[in-house]
Short mmCIF file of C-alpha atoms in Angstrom, two decimals:
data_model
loop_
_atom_site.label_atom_id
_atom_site.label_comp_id
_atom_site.label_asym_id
_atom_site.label_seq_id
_atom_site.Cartn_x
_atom_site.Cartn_y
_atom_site.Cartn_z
CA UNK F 1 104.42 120.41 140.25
CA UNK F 2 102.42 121.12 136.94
CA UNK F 3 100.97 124.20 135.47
CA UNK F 4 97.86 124.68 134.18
CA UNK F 5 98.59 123.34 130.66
CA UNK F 6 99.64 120.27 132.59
CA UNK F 7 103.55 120.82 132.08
CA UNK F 8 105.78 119.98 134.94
CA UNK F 9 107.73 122.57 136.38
CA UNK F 10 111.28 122.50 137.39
CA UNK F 11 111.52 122.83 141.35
CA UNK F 12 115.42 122.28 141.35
CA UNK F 13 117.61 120.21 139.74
CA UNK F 14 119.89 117.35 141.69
CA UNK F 15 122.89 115.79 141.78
CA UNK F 16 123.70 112.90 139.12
CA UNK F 17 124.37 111.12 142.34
CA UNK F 18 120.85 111.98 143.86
CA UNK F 19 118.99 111.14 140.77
CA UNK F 20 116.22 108.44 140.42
CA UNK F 21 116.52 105.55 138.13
CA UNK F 22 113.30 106.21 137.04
CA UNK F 23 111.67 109.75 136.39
CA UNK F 24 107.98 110.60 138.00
CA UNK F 25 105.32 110.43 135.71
CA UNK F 26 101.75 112.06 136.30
CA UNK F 27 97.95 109.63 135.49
CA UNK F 28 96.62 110.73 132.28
CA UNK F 29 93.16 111.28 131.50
CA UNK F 30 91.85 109.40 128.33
CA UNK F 31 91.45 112.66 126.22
CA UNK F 32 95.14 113.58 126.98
CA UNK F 33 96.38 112.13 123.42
CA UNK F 34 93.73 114.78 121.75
CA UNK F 35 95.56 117.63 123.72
CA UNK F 36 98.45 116.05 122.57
CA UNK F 37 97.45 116.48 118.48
CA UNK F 38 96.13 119.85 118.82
CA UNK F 39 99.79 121.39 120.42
CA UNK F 40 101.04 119.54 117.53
CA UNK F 41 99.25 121.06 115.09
CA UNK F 42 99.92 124.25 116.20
CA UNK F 43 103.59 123.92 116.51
CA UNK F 44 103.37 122.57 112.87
CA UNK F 45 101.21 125.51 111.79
CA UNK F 46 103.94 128.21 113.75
CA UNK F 47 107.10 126.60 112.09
CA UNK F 48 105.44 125.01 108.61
CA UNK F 49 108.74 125.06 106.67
CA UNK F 50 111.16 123.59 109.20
CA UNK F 51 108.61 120.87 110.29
CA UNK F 52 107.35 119.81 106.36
CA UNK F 53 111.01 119.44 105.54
CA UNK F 54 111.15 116.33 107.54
CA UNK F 55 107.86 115.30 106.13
CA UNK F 56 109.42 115.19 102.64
CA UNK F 57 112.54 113.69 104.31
CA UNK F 58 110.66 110.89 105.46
CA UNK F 59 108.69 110.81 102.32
CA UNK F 60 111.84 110.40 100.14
CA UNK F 61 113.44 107.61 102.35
CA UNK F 62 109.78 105.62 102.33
CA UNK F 63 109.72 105.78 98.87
CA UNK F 64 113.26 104.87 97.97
CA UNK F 65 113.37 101.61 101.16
CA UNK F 66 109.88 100.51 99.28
CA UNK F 67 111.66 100.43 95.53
CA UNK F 68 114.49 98.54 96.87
CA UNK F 69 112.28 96.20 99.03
CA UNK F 70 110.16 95.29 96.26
CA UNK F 71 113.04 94.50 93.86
CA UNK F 72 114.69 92.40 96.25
CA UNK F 73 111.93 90.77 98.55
CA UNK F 74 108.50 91.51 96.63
CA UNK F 75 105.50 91.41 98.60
CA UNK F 76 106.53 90.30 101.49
CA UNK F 77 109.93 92.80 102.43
CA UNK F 78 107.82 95.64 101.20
CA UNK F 79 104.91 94.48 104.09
CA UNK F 80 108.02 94.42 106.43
CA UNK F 81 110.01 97.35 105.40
CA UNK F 82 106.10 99.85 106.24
CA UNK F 83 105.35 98.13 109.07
CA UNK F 84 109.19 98.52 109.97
CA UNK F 85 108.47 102.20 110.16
CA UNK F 86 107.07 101.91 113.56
CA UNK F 87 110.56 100.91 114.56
CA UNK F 88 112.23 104.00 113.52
CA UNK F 89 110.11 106.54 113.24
CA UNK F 90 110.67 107.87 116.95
CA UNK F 91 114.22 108.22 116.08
CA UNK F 92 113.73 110.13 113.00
CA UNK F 93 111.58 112.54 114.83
CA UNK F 94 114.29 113.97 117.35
CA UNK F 95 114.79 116.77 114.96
CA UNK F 96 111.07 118.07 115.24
CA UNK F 97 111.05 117.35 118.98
CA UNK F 98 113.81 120.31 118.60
CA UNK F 99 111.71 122.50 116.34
CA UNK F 100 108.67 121.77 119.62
CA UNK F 101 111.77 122.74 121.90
CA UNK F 102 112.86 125.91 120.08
CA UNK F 103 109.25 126.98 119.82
CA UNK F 104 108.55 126.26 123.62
CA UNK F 105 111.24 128.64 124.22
CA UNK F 106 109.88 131.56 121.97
CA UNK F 107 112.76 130.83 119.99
CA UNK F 108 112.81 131.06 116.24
CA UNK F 109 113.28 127.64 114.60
CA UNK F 110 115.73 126.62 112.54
CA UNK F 111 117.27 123.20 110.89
CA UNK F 112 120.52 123.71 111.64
CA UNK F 113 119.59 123.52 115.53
CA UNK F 114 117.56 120.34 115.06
CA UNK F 115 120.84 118.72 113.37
CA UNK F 116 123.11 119.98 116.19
CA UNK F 117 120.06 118.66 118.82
CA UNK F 118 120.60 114.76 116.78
CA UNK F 119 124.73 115.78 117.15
CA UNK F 120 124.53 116.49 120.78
CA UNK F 121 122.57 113.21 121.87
CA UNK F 122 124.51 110.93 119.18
CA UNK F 123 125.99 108.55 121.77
CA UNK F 124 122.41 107.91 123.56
CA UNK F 125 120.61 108.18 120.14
CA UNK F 126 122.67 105.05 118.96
CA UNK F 127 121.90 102.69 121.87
CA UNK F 128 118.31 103.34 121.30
CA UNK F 129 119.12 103.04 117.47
CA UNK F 130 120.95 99.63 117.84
CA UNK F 131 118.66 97.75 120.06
CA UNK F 132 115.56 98.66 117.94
CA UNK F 133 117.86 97.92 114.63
CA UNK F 134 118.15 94.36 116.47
CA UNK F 135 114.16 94.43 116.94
CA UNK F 136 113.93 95.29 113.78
CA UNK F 137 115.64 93.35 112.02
CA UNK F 138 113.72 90.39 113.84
CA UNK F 139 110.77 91.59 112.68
CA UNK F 140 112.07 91.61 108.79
CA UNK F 141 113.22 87.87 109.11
CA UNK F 142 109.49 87.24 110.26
CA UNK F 143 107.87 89.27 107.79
CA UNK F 144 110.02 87.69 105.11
CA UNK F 145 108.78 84.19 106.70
CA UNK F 146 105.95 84.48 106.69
CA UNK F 147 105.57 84.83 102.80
CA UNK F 148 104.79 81.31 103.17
CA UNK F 149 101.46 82.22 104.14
CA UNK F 150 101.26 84.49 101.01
CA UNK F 151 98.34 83.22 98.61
CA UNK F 152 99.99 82.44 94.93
CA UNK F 153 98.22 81.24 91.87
CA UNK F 154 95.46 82.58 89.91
CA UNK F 155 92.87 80.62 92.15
CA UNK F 156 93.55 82.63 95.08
CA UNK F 157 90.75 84.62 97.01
CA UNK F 158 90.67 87.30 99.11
CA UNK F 159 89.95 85.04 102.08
CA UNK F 160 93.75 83.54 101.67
CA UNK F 161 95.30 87.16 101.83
CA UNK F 162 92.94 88.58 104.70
CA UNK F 163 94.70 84.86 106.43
CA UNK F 164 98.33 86.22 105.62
CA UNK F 165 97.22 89.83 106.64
CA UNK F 166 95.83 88.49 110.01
CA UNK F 167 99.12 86.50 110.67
CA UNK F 168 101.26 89.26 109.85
CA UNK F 169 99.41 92.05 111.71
CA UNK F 170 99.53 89.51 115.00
CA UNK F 171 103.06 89.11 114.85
CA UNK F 172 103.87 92.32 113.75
CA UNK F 173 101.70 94.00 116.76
CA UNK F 174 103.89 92.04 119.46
CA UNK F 175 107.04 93.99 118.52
CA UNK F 176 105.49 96.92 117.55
CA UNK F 177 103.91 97.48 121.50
CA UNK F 178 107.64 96.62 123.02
CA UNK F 179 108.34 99.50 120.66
CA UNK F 180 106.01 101.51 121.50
CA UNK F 181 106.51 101.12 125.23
CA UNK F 182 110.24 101.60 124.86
CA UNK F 183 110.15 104.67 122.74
CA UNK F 184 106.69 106.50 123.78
CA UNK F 185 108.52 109.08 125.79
CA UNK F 186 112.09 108.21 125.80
CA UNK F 187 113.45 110.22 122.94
CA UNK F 188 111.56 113.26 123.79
CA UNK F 189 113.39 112.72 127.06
CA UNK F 190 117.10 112.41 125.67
CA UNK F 191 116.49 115.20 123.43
CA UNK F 192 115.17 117.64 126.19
CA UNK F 193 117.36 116.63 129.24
CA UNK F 194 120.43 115.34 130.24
CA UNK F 195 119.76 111.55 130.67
CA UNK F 196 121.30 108.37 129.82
CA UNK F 197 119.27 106.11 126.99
CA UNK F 198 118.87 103.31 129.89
CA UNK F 199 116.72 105.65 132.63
CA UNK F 200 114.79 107.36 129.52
CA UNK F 201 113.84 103.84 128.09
CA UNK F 202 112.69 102.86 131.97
CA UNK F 203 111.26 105.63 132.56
CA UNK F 204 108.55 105.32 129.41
CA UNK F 205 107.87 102.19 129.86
CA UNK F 206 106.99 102.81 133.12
CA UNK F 207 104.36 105.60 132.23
CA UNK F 208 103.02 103.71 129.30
CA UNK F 209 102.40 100.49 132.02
CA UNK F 210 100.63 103.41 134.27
CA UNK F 211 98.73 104.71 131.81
CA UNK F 212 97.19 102.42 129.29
CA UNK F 213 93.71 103.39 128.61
CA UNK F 214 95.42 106.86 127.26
CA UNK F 215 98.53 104.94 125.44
CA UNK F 216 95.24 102.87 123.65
CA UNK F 217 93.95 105.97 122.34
CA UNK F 218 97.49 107.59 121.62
CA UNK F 219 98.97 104.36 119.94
CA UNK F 220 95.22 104.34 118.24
CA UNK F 221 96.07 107.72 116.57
CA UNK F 222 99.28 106.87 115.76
CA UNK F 223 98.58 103.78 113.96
CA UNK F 224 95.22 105.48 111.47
CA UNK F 225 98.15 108.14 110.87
CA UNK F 226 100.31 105.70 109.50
CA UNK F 227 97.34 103.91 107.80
CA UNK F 228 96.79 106.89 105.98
CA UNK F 229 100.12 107.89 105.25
CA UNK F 230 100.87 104.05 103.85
CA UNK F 231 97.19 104.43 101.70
CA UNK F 232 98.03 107.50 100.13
CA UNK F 233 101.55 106.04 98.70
CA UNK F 234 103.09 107.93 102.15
CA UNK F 235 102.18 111.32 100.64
CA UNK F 236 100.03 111.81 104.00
CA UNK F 237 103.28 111.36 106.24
CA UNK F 238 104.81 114.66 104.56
CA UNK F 239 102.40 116.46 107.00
CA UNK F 240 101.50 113.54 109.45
CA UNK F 241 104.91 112.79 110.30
CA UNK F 242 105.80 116.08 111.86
CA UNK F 243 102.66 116.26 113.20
CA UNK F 244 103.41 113.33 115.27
CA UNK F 245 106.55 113.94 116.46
CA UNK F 246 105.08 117.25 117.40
CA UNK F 247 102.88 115.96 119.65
CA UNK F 248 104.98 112.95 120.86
CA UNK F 249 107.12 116.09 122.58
CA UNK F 250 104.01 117.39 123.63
CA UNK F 251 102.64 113.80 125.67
CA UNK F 252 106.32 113.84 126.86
CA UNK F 253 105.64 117.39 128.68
CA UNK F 254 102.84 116.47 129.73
CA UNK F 255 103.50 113.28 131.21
CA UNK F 256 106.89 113.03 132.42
CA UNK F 257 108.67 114.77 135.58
CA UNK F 258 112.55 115.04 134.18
CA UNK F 259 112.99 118.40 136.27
CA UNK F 260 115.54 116.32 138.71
CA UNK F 261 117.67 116.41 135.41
CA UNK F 262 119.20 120.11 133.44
CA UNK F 263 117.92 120.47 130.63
CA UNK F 264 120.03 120.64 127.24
CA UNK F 265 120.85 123.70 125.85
#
């Protein structure tokens, strides 16, 4: 059952021995990701200080993994390292899928909550964590191979990067969709019920396989964010990056039917 903002409802909750492997999910409409922003923004806008202080978070960290990739790889670790952020930015979000929580609750928000939310979820939080550190890590020994492909000399033309670009972005788009796939709705999951990483990671790829006209507009948003946050020397993510994880709670409400499971409290 949904309401009318399109959130399920919570029928009854089961038995863990009565519990799917895989929780319902409801078809999406294309414009669904654009409902998605605007509950975003105005979680972000009703809780500015607690969700901007992850913003800067992320906006320290970005800035401090790009200095050390550049003095140890150059070029081609620092192309890894910001793509990379597609890897973990769905785990550095759990604490403003808390603030979205708090808020949904008419609950004041507060930091300390959001830490005690990434406490409470550690052991699920670090399965997720390790298999996309393995992904991850993949994708940085590509990157980092692909610097063959890098133009060098003073004869090279802008043809020879948009080549290396090309190659990179390719390569780079594969693991970035199992991502994607594997993370769309998982986290928001763990963090709002009690659910193992395993039927959470099912369970979004699942509704991102069952939904992919509105995943290509969602992952389409996602991906100009992060353009603009990487243009802007990832000043933009201070505010994008909340945003995002704002809604990514939101297209989890939406989407996903985890009433068979209690909620955390």
């Amino acid at each position: 059952m949904t309401t009318d903002s399109g959130q399920m409802t919570e029928p009854g909750l089961k038995s863990p021995d009565e519990l799917p492997f895989v929780a319902p999910c409801r078809d999406l409409d294309s414009t669904a990701p654009l409902r998605w922003v605007r509950a975003g923004w105005l979680d972000l806008t009703r809780a500015p200080a607690q969700s901007l202080s992850y913003g800067v978070a992320v906006l320290g960290a970005s800035w401090a993994a790009s200095l050390v990739a550049w003095q140890l790889g150059g070029m081609a670790l620092l192309f890894g390292i910001a793509t990379g952020f597609l890897f973990i930015a769905p785990l550095v979000a759990i604490g403003v899928y808390e603030i979205s929580r708090q808020l949904e609750r008419g609950e004041t928000p507060t930091l300390a909550q959001g830490l005690k939310a990434t406490r409470r979820n550690m052991g699920n939080e670090l399965i997720y964590a390790l298999v996309i550190l393995v992904v991850f890590l993949v994708w940085a020994r590509a990157a980092t191979m692909m610097s063959v492909f890098l133009p060098e000399g003073a004869e090279r033309q802008w043809r020879d990067f948009a080549t290396y670009l090309a190659i990179g972005s390719a390569v780079g788009a594969v693991f970035a969709l199992i991502t994607f796939a594997a993370s769309a709705f998982s986290l928001p999951m763990i963090a709002d019920r009690k659910t193992d990483a395993v039927t959470a990671v099912v369970t979004s790829i699942n509704a991102v396989l069952r939904n992919k006209l509105a995943m290509l507009v969602w992952i389409t948003i996602i991906l100009g964010s992060l353009v603009v946050g990487f243009l802007t020397a990832f000043l933009g993510l201070v505010v994008l990056m909340p945003l995002l994880g704002h809604a990514v709670y939101h297209s989890y409400r939406e989407t996903i039917d985890a009433s068979a499971w209690p909620r955390e409290e």
